[in-house]
XYZ file of C-alpha atoms in Angstrom:
69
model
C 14.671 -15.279 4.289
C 14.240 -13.041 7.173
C 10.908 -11.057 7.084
C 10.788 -7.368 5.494
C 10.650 -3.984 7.912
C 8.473 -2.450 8.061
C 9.796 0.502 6.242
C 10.619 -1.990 3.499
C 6.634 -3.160 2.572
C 5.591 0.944 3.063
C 8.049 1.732 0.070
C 6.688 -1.616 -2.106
C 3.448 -0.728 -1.497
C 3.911 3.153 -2.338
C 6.079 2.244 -5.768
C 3.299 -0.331 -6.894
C 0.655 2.448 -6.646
C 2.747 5.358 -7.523
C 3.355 3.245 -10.456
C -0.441 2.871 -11.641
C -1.380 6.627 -10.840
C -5.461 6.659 -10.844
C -6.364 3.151 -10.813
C -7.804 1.488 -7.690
C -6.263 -1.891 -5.969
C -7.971 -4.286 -3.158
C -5.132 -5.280 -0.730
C -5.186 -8.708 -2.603
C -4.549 -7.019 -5.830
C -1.736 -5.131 -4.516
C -0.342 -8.374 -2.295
C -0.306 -10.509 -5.904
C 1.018 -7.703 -7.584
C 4.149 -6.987 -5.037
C 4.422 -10.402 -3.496
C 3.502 -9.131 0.151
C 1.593 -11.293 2.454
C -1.795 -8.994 3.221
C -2.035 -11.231 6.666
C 0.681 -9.993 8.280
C 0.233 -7.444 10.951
C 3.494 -5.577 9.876
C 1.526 -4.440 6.274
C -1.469 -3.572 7.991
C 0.761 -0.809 9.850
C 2.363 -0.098 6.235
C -0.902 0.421 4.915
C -2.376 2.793 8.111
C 0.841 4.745 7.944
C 0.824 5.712 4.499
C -3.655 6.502 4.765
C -2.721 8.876 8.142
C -0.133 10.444 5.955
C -2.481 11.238 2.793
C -0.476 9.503 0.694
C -2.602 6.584 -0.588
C -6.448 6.968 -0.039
C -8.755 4.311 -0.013
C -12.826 4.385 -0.703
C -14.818 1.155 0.189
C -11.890 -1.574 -0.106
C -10.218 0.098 -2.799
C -6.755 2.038 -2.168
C -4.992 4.164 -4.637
C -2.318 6.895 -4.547
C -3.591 10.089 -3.515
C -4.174 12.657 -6.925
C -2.549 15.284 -4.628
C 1.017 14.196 -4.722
């Protein structure tokens, strides 16, 4: 199974917390919950990209879908 683009674990990550609006995930949480491997270097970019956009915020090691949106 060829690995998933980037673009790919942004979008599973974003529809997992869209999906729980105000509750809080660890990365482990959210890598048992979507089936994403937290080690990989591609979902540490997922994760940056969608914190510089203000989409998903995170306090301490808690992330969670920005009340904004």
């Amino acid at each position: 199974k060829p690995p998933m683009r980037e673009t790919d674990l942004v979008y599973a990550i974003l529809d997992f917390l869209a999906a729980s609006p105000g509750q809080q995930f660890t990365k482990p949480q959210i890598g048992l919950a979507t089936g994403l491997s937290m080690g990989a270097s591609t979902i540490r970019v997922a994760f940056g990209k969608l914190k510089r956009t203000g989409i998903v915020r995170q306090e301490g090691d808690k992330l969670f879908i920005s009340p904004d949106l």
